[in-house]
PDB file of C-alpha atoms and ligand atoms in Angstrom:
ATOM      1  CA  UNK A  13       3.648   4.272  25.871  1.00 98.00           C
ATOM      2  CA  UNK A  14       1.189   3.123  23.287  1.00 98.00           C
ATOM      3  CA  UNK A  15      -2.600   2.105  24.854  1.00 98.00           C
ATOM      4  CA  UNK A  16      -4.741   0.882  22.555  1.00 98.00           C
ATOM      5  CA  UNK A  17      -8.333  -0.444  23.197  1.00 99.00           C
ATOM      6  CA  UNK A  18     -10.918  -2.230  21.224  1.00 99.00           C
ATOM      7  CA  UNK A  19     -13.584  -0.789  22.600  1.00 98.00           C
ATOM      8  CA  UNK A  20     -16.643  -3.243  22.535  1.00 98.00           C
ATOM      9  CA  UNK A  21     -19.625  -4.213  24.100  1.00 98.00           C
ATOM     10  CA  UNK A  22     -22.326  -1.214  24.027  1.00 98.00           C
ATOM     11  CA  UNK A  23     -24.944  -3.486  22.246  1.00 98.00           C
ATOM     12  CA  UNK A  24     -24.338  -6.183  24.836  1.00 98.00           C
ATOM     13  CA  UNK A  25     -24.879  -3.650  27.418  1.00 98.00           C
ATOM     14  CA  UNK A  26     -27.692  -1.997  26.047  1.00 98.00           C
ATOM     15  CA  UNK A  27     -29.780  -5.010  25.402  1.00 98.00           C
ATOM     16  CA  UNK A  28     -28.943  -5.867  28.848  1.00 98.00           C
ATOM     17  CA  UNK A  29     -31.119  -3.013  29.952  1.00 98.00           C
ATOM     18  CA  UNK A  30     -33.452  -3.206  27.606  1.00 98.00           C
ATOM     19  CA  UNK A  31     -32.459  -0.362  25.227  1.00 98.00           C
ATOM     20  CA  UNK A  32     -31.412  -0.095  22.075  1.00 98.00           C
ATOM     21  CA  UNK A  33     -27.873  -0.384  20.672  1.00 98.00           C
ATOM     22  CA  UNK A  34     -27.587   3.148  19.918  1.00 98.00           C
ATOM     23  CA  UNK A  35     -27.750   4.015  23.631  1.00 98.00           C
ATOM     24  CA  UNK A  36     -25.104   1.468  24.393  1.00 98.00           C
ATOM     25  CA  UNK A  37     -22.638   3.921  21.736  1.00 98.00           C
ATOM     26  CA  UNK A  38     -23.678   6.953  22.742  1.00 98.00           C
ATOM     27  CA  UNK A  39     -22.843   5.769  26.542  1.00 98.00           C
ATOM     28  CA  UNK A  40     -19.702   4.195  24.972  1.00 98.00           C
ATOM     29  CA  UNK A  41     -18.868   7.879  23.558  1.00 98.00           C
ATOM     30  CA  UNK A  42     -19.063   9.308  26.740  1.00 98.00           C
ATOM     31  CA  UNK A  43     -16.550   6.815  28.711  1.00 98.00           C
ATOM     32  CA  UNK A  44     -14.202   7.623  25.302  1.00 98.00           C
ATOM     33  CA  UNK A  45     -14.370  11.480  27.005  1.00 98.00           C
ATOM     34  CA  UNK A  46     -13.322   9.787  30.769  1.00 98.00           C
ATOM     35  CA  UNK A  47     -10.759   8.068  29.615  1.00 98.00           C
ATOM     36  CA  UNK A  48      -9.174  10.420  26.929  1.00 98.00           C
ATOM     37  CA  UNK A  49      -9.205  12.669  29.564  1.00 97.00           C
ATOM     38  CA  UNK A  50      -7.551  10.063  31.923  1.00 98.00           C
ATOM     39  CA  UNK A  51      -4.681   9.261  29.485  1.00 98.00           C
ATOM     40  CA  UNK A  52      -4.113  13.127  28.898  1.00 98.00           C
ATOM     41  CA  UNK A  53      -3.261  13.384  32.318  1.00 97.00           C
ATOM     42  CA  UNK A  54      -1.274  10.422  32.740  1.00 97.00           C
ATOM     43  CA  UNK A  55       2.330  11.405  32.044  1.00 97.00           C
ATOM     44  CA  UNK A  56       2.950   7.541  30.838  1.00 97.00           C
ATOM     45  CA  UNK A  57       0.083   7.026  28.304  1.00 98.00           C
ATOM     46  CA  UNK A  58       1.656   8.989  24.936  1.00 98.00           C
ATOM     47  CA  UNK A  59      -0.763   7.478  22.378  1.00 98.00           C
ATOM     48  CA  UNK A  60      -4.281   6.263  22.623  1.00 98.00           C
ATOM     49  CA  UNK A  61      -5.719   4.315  19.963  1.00 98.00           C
ATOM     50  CA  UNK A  62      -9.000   3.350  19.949  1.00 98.00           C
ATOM     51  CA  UNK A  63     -10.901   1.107  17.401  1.00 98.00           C
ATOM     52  CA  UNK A  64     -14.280   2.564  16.680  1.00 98.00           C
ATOM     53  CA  UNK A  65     -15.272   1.502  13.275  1.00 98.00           C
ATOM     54  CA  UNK A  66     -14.026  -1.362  11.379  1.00 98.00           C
ATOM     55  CA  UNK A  67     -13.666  -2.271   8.031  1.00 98.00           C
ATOM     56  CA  UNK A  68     -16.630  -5.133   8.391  1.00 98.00           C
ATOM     57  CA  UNK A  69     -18.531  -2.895  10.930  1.00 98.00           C
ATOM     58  CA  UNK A  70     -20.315  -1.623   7.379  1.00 98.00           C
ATOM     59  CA  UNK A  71     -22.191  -4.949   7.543  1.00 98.00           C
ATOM     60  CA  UNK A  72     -24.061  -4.176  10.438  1.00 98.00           C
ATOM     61  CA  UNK A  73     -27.872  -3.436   9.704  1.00 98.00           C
ATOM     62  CA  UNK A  74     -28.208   0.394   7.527  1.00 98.00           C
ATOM     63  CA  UNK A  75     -29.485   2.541  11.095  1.00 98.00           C
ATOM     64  CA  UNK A  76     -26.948   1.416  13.281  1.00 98.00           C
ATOM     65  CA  UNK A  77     -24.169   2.456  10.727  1.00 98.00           C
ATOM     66  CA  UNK A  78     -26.206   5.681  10.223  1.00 98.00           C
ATOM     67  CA  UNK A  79     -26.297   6.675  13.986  1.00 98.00           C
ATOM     68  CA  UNK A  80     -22.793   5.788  14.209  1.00 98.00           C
ATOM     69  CA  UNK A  81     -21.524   8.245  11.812  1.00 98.00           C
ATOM     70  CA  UNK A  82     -23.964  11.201  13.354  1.00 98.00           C
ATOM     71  CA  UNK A  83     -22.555  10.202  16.766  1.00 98.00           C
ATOM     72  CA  UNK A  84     -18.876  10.856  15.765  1.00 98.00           C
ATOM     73  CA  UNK A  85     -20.070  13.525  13.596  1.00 98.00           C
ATOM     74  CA  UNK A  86     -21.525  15.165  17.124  1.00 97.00           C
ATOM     75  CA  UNK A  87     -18.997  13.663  18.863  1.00 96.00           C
ATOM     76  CA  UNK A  88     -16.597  15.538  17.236  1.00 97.00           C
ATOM     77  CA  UNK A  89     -17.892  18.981  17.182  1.00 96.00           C
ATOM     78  CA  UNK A  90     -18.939  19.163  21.139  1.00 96.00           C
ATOM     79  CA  UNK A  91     -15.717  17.601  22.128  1.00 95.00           C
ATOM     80  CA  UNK A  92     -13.284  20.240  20.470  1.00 96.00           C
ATOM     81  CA  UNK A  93     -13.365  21.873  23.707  1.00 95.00           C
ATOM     82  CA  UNK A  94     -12.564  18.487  25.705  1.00 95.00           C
ATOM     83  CA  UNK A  95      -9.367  18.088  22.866  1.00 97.00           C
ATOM     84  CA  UNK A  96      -8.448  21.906  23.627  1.00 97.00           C
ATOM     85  CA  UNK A  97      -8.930  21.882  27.344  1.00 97.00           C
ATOM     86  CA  UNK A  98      -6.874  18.767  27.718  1.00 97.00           C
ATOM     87  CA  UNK A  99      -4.150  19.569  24.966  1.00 97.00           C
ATOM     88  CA  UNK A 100      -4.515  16.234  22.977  1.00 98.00           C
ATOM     89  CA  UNK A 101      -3.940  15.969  19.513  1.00 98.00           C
ATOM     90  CA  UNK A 102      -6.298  14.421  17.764  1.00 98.00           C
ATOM     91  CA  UNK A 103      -5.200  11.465  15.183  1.00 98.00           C
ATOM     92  CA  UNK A 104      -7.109   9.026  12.235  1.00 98.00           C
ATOM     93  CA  UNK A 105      -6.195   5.936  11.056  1.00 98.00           C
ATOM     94  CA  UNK A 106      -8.104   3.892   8.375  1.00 98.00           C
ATOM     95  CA  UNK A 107      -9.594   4.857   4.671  1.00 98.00           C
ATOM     96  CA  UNK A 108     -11.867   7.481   5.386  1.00 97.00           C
ATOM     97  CA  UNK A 109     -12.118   8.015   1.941  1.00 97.00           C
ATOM     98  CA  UNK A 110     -15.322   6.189   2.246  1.00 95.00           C
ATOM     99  CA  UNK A 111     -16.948   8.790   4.551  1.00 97.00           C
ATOM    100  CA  UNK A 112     -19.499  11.701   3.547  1.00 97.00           C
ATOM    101  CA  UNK A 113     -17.735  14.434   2.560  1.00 98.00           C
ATOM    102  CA  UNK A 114     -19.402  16.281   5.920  1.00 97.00           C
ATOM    103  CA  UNK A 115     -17.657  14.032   7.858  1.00 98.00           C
ATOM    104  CA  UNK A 116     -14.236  14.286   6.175  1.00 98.00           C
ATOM    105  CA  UNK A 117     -14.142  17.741   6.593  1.00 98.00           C
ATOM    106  CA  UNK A 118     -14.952  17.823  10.517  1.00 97.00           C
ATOM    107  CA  UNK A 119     -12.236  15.070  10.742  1.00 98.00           C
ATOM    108  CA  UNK A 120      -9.768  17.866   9.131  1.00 98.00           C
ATOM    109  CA  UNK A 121     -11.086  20.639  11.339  1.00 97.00           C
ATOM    110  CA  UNK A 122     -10.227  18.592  14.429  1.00 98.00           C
ATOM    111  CA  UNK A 123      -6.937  17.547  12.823  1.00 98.00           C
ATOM    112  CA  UNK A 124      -5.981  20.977  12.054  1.00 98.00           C
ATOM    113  CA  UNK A 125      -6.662  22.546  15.341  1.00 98.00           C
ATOM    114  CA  UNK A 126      -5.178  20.089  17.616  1.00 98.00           C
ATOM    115  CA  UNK A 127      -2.576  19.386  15.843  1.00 97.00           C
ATOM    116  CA  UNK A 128       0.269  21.042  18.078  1.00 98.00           C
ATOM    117  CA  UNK A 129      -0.361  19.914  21.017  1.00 98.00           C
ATOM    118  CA  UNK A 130       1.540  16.972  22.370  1.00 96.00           C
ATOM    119  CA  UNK A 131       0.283  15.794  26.023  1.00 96.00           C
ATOM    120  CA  UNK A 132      -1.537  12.536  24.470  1.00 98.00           C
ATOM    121  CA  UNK A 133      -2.301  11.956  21.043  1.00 98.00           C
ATOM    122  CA  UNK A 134      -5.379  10.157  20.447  1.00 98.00           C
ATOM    123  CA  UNK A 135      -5.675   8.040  17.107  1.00 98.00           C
ATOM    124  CA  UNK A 136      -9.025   7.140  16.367  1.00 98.00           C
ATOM    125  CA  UNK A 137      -9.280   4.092  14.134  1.00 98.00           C
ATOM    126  CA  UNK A 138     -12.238   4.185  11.501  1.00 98.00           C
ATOM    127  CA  UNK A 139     -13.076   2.642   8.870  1.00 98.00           C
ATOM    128  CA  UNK A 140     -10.018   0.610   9.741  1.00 98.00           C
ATOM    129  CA  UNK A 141      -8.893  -2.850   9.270  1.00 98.00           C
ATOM    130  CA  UNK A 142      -5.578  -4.300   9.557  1.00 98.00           C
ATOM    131  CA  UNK A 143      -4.674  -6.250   6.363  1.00 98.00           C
ATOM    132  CA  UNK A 144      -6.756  -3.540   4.538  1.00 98.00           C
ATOM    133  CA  UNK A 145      -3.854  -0.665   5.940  1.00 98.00           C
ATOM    134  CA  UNK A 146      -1.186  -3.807   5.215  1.00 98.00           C
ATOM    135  CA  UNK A 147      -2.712  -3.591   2.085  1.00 98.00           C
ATOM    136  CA  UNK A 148      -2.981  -0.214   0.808  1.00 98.00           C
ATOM    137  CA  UNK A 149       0.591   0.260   2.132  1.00 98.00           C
ATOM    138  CA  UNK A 150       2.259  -2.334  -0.189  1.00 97.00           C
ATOM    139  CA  UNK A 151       0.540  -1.484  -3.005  1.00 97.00           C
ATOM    140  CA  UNK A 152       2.510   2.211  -1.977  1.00 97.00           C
ATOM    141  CA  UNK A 153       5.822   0.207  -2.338  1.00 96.00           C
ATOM    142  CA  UNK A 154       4.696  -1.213  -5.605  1.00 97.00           C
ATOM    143  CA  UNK A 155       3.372   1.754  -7.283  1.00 98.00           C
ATOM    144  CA  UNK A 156       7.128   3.586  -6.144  1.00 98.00           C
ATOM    145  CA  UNK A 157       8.882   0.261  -6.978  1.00 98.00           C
ATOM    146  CA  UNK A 158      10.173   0.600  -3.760  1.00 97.00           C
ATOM    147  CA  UNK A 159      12.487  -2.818  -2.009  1.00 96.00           C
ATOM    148  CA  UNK A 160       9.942  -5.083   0.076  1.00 94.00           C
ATOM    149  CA  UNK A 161      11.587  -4.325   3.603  1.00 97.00           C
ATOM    150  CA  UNK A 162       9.854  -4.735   6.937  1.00 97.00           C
ATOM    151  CA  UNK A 163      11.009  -0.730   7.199  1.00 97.00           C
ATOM    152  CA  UNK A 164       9.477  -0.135   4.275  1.00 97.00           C
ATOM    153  CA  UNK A 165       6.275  -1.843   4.607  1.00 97.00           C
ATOM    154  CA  UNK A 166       5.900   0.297   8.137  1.00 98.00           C
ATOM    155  CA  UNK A 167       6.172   3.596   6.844  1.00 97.00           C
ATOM    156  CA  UNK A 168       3.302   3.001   4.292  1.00 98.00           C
ATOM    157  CA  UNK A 169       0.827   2.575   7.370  1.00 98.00           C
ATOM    158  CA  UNK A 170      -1.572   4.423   9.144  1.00 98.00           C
ATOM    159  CA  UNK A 171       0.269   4.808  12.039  1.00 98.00           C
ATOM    160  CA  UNK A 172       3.936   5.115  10.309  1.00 98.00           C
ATOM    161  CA  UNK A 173       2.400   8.043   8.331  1.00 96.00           C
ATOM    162  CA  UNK A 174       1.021   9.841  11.492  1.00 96.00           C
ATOM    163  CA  UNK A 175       4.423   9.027  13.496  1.00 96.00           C
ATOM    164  CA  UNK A 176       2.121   6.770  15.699  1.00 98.00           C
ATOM    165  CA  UNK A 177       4.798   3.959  17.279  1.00 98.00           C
ATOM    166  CA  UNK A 178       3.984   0.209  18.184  1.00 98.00           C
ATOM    167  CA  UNK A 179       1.450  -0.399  20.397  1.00 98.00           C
ATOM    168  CA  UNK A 180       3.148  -1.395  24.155  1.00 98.00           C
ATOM    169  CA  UNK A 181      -0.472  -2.373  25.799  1.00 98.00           C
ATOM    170  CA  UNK A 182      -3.690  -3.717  24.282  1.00 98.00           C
ATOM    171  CA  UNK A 183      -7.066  -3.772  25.817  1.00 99.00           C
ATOM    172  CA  UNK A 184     -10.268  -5.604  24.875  1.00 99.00           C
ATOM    173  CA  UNK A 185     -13.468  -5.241  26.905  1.00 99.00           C
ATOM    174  CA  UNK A 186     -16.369  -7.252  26.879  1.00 98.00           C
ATOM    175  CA  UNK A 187     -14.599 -10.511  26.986  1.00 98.00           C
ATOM    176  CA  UNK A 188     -13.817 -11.453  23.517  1.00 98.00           C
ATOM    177  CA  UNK A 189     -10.594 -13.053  23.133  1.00 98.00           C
ATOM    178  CA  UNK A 190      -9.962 -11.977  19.531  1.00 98.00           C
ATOM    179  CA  UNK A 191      -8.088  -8.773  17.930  1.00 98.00           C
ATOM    180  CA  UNK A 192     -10.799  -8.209  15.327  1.00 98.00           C
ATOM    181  CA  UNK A 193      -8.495  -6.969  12.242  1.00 98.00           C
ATOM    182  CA  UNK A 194      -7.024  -4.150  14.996  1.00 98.00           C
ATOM    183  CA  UNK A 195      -3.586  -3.257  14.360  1.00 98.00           C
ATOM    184  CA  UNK A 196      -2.340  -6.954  13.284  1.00 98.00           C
ATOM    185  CA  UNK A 197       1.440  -5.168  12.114  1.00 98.00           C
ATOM    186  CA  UNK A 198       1.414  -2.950  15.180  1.00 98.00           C
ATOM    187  CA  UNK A 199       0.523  -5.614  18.309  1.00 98.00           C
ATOM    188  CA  UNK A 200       3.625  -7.729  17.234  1.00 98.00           C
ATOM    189  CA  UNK A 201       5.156  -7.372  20.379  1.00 98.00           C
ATOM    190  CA  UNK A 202       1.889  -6.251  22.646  1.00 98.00           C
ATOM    191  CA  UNK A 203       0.759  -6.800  25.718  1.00 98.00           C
ATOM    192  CA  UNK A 204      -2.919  -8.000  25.679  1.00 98.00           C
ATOM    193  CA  UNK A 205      -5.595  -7.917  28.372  1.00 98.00           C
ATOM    194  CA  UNK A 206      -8.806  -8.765  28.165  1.00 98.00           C
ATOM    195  CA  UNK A 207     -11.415  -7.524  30.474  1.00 98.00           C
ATOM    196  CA  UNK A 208     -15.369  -9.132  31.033  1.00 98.00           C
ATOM    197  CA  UNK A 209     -16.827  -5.212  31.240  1.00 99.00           C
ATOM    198  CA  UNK A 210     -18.252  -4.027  28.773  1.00 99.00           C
ATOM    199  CA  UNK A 211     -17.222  -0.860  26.985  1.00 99.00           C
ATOM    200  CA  UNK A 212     -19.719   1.339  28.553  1.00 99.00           C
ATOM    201  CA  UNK A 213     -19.432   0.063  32.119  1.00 98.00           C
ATOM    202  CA  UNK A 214     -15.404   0.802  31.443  1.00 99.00           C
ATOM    203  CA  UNK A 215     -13.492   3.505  34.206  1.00 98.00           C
ATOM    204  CA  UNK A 216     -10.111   4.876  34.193  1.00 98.00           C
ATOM    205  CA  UNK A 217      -9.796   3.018  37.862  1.00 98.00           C
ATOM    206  CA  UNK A 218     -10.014  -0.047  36.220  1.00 98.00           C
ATOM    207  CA  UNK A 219      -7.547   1.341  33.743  1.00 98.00           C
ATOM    208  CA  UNK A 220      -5.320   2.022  36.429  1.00 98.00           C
ATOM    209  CA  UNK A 221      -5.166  -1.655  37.243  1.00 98.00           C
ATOM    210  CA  UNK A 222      -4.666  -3.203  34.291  1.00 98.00           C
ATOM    211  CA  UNK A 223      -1.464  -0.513  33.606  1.00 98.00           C
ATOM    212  CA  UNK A 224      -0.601  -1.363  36.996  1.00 98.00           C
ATOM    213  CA  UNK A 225      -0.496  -5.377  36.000  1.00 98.00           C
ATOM    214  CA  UNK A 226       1.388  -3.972  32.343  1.00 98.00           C
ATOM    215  CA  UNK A 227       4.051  -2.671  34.131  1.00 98.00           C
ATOM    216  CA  UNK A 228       5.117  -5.771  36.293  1.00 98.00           C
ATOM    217  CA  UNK A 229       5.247  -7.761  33.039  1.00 97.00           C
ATOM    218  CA  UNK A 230       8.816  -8.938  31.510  1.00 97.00           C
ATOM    219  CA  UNK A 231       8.852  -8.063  27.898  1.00 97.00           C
ATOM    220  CA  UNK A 232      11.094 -10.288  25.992  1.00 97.00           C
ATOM    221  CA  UNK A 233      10.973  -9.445  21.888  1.00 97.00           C
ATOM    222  CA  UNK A 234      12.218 -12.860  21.836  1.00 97.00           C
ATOM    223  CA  UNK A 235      15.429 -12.792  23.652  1.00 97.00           C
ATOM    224  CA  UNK A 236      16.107 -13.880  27.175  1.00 94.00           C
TER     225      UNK A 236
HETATM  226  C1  IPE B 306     -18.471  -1.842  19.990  1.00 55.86           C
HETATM  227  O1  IPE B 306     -19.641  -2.349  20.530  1.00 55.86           O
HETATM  228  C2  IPE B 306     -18.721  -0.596  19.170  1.00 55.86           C
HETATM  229  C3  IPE B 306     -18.565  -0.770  17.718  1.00 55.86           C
HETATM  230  C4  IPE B 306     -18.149  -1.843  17.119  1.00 55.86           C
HETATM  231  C5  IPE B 306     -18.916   0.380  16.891  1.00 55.86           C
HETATM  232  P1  IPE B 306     -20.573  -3.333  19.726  1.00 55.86           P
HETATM  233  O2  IPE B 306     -21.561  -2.538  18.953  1.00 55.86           O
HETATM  234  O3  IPE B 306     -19.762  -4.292  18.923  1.00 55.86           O
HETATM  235  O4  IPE B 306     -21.314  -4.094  20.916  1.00 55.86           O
HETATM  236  P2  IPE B 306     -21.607  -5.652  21.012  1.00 55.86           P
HETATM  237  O5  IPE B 306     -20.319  -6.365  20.772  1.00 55.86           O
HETATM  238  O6  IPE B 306     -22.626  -5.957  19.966  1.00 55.86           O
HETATM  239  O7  IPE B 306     -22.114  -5.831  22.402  1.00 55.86           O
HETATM  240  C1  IPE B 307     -14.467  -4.712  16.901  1.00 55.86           C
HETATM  241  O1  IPE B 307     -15.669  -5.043  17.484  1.00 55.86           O
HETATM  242  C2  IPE B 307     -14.580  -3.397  16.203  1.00 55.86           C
HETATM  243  C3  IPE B 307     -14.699  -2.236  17.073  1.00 55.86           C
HETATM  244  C4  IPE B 307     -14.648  -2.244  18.385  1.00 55.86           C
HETATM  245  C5  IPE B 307     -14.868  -0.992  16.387  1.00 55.86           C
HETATM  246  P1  IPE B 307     -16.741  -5.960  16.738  1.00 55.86           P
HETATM  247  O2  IPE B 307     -17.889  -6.095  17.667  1.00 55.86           O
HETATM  248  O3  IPE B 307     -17.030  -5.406  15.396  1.00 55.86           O
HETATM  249  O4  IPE B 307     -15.948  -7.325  16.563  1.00 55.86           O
HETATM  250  P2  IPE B 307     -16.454  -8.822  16.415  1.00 55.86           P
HETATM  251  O5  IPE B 307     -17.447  -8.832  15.306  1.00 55.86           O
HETATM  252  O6  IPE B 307     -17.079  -9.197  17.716  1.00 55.86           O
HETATM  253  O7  IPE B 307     -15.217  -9.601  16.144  1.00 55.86           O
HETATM  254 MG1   MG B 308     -18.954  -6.100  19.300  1.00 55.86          MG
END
């Protein structure tokens, strides 16, 4: 199945200690390494997506954005062993065109090296916003005057591109009730939960529950 989290709340939780927000993300990074390692293990968790940066996350003040691109910068080149050791490939989605070139290239590195293995694959979503990938992906079908199909429209985005199905279970933490411009084409037939803890106070036990209540749901797609 397809787990996808909106991973929020590390300001919230730093504050509440009286830190700054940068030590609620780099906290936040590592419960991404407990629970990437988690899903890798879990023989029903195929795809993890996780949204990390968001198209309007740019309009946060110039320092925060700053740390957040050295964190995943860091992030990415003392986890390759983490990736390795746990066989997961490792997936983007969103316009990373808009990324230092620095950046761009460890994104390819990590791309490159993972990308046979086939325990988990975890899609990181950055610089991503829904109707922005909507967007860029009709404007694909345009440009190749191409019919305006629902099966055409998907294989324009992100995901379709990177063979990354529909997402089966949603997560938000920190007790927002809103999707936040994750995935809009992709949740269509989702099942959401929505959890008070915030990101960095997040553990694959609760995990555990929540797939635990996932699984005793009925999915319908609208029949009976
Ligand atoms: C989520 O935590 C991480 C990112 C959006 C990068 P926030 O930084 O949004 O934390 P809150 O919501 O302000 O507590
Ligand atoms: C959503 O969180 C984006 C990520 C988790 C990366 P935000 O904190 O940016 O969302 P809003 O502003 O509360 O909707
Ligand atoms: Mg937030």
């Amino acid at each position: 199945m397809h787990l996808s989290i909106i991973m929020d709340g590390n300001g919230r939780w730093a504050k509440a200690k009286g830190l700054n927000r940068t030590e609620g993300h780099k906290k936040g990074a590592q419960v991404v390494k407990e629970i990437t390692t988690f899903c890798a293990n879990n023989d029903k968790i195929n795809y993890l997506s996780l949204y990390a940066f968001s198209t309007e996350n740019w309009k946060r003040p110039k320092y925060e954005v700053e740390f957040l691109m050295k964190l995943l910068d860091n992030w990415l080149k003392n986890e390759l062993d983490t990736y390795l050791k746990n066989e997961v490939k490792f997936e983007v989605i969103g316009d990373i065109s808009k990324f230092s070139d620095k950046l761009q290239k460890r994104i390819e590195i990590t791309r490159e090296k993972t990308k046979n293995f086939t325990k988990l694959t975890q899609v990181l979503a950055l610089n991503y916003g829904g109707r922005d990938e909507i967007t860029r992906a009709v404007k694909k079908l345009c440009d190749n005057k191409e019919k305006i199909s629902d099966e055409n429209i998907n294989k324009y985005l992100d995901t379709a591109i990177h063979n990354i199905p529909d997402v089966d279970l949603l997560i938000r933490t920190s007790g927002e009730i809103r999707v936040s411009n994750f995935l809009l084409w992709q949740i269509a037939y989702a099942e959401m939960f929505f959890t008070k803890t915030l990101w960095p106070d997040f553990t694959p036990q609760e995990l555990e529950k929540i797939i635990e209540d996932f699984e005793k749901r009925e999915r319908r797609y609208g029949g009976i």
